[in-house]
Coordinates of C-alpha atoms in Angstrom, one line a residue:
X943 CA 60.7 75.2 118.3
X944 CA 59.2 74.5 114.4
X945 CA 61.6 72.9 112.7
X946 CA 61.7 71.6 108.5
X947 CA 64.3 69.5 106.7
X948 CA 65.7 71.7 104.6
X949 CA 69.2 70.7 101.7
X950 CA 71.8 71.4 103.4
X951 CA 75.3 72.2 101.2
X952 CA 77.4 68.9 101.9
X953 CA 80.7 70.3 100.9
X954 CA 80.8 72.3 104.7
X955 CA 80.2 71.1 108.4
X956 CA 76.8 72.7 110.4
X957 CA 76.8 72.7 114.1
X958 CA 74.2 73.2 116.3
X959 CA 73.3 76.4 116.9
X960 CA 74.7 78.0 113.4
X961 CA 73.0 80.8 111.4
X962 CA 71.7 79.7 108.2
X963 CA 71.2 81.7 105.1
X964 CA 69.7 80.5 101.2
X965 CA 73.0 79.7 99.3
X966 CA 72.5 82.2 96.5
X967 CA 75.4 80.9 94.4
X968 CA 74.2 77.5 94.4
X969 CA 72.3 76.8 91.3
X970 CA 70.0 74.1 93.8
X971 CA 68.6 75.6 96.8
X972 CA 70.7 74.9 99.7
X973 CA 71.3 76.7 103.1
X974 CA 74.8 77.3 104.2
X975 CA 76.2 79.1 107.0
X976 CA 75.6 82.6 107.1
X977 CA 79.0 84.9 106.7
X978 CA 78.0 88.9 106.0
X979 CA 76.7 91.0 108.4
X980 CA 72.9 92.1 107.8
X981 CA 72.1 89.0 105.3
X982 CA 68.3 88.7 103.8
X983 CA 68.8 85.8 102.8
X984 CA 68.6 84.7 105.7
X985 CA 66.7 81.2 106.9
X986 CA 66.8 80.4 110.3
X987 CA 69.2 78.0 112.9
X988 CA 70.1 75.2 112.8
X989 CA 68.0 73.0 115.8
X990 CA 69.4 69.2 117.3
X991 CA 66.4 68.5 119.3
X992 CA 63.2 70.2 117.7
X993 CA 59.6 70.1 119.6
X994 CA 57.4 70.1 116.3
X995 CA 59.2 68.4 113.7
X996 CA 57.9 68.9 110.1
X997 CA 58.4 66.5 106.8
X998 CA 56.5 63.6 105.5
X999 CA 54.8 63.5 108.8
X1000 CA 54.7 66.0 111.0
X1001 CA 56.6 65.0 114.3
X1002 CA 55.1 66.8 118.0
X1003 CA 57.1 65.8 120.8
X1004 CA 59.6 63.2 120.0
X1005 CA 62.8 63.2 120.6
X1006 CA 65.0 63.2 118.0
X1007 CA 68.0 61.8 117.4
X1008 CA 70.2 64.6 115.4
X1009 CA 73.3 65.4 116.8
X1010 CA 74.9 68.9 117.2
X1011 CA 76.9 68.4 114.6
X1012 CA 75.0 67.6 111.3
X1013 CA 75.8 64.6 109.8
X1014 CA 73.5 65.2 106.5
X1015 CA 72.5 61.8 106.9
X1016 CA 68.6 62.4 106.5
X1017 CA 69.0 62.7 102.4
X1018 CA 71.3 65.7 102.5
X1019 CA 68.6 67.7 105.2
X1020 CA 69.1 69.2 108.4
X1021 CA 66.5 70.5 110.6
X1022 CA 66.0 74.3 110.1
X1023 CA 64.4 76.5 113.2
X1024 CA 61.5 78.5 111.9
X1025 CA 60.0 79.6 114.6
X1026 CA 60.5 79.3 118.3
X1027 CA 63.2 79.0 120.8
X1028 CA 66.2 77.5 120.1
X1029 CA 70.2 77.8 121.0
X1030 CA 72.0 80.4 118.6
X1031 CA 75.8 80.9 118.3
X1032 CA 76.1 84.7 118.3
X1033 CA 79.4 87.3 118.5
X1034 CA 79.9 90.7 119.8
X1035 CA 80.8 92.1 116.4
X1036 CA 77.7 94.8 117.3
X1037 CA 78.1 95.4 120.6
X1038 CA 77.0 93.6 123.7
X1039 CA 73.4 91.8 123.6
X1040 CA 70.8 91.9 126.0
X1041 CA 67.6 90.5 126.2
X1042 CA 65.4 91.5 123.8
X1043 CA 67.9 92.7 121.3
X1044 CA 66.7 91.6 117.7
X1045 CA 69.8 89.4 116.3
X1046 CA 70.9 89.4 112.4
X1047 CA 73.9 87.6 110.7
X1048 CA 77.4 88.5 111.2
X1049 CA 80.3 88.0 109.6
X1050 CA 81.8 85.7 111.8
X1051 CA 80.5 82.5 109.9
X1052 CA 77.6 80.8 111.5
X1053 CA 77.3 83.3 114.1
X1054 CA 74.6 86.2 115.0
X1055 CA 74.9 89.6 116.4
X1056 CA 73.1 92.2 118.1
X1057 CA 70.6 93.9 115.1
X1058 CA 71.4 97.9 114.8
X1059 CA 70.2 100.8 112.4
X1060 CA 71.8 103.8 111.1
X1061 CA 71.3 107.0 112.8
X1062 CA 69.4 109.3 110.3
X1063 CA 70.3 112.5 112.6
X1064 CA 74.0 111.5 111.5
X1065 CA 73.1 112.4 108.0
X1066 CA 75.7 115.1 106.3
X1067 CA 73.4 115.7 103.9
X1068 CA 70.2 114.9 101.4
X1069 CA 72.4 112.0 99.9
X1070 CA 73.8 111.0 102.9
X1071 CA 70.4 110.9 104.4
X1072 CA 69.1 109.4 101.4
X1073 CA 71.5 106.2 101.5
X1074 CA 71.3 105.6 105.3
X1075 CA 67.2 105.5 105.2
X1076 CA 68.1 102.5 102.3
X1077 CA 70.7 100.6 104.3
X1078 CA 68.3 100.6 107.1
X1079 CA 65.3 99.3 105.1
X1080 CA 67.4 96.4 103.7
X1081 CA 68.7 96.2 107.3
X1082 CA 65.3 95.3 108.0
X1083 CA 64.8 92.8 105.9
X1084 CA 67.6 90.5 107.9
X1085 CA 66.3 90.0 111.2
X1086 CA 66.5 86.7 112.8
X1087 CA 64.6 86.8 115.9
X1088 CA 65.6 88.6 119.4
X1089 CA 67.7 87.5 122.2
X1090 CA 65.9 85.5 124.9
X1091 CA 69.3 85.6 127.2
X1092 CA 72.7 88.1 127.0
X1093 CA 75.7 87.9 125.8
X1094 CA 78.6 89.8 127.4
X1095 CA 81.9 88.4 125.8
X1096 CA 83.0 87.3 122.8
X1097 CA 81.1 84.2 121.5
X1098 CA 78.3 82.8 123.8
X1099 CA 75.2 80.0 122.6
X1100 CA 72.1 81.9 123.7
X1101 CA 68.0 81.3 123.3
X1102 CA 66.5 83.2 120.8
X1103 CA 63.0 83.5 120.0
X1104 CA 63.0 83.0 115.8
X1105 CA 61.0 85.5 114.5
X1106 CA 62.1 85.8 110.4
X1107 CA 62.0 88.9 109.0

């Protein structure tokens, strides 16, 4: 996987595997664990062992030495997943995932679930139609990346492929 140091919010614990979003409540740019479902905010995941490592000098190959759970010892930065594969904590809030499944943000803190759209066809009328075709584009605009492995019970670490939306 790509990973960048990114600022990290000190005041809360990252693991490993959690779902960061941009801390909109921060005056500073920070991540911070993601907590709503369907987030655009979104960032990426947290990684402990990054292939291409980005900074001051870009890092291909070497092991690194951040543990899975982030101590913010690198000035207040962990390593954010951009793109690639890389461990994600995810929940069954939407339903069972299976391969291939594009993952968002749930509200289980830190954690992903399996990406779903509204059914237009459910639509009770114009309005009805009207809001559901919105909730789905902003829907859109949350995605994560899709799920490399399943997940058939309640919280499992999977691979997913990071593919930001």
């Amino acid at each position: 996987d790509i990973a960048e140091p990114i600022n990290a919010n000190r005041d809360e614990p990252l693991e490993s595997g959690d779902v960061l979003v941009i801390d909109t409540l921060s005056d500073d740019w920070y991540i911070t664990k993601s907590t709503k479902p369907y987030d655009t905010s979104i960032a990426g995941i947290y990684t402990s062992n990054p292939a291409l490592y980005m900074g001051t000098n870009v890092q291909i190959g070497v092991q690194h030495n951040f543990t899975s759970k982030a101590p913010l010892e690198h000035n207040g930065k962990v390593p954010l997943a951009l793109a690639g594969q890389v461990p994600v904590k995810v929940t069954l809030e939407n339903g069972i995932i299976n391969k291939g499944d594009l993952l968002t943000t749930s509200s289980t803190p830190g954690h992903a679930m399996k990406f779903t759209l509204l059914d237009p066809e459910e639509a009770i009328d114009f309005n009805d139609l009207k809001r559901i075709l919105a909730v789905n584009e902003q829907r859109r605009n949350s995605i994560l990346g899709k799920a490399l492995e399943p997940c058939n019970q309640g919280f499992c670490k999977i691979i997913a492929l990071v593919t930001l939306q």
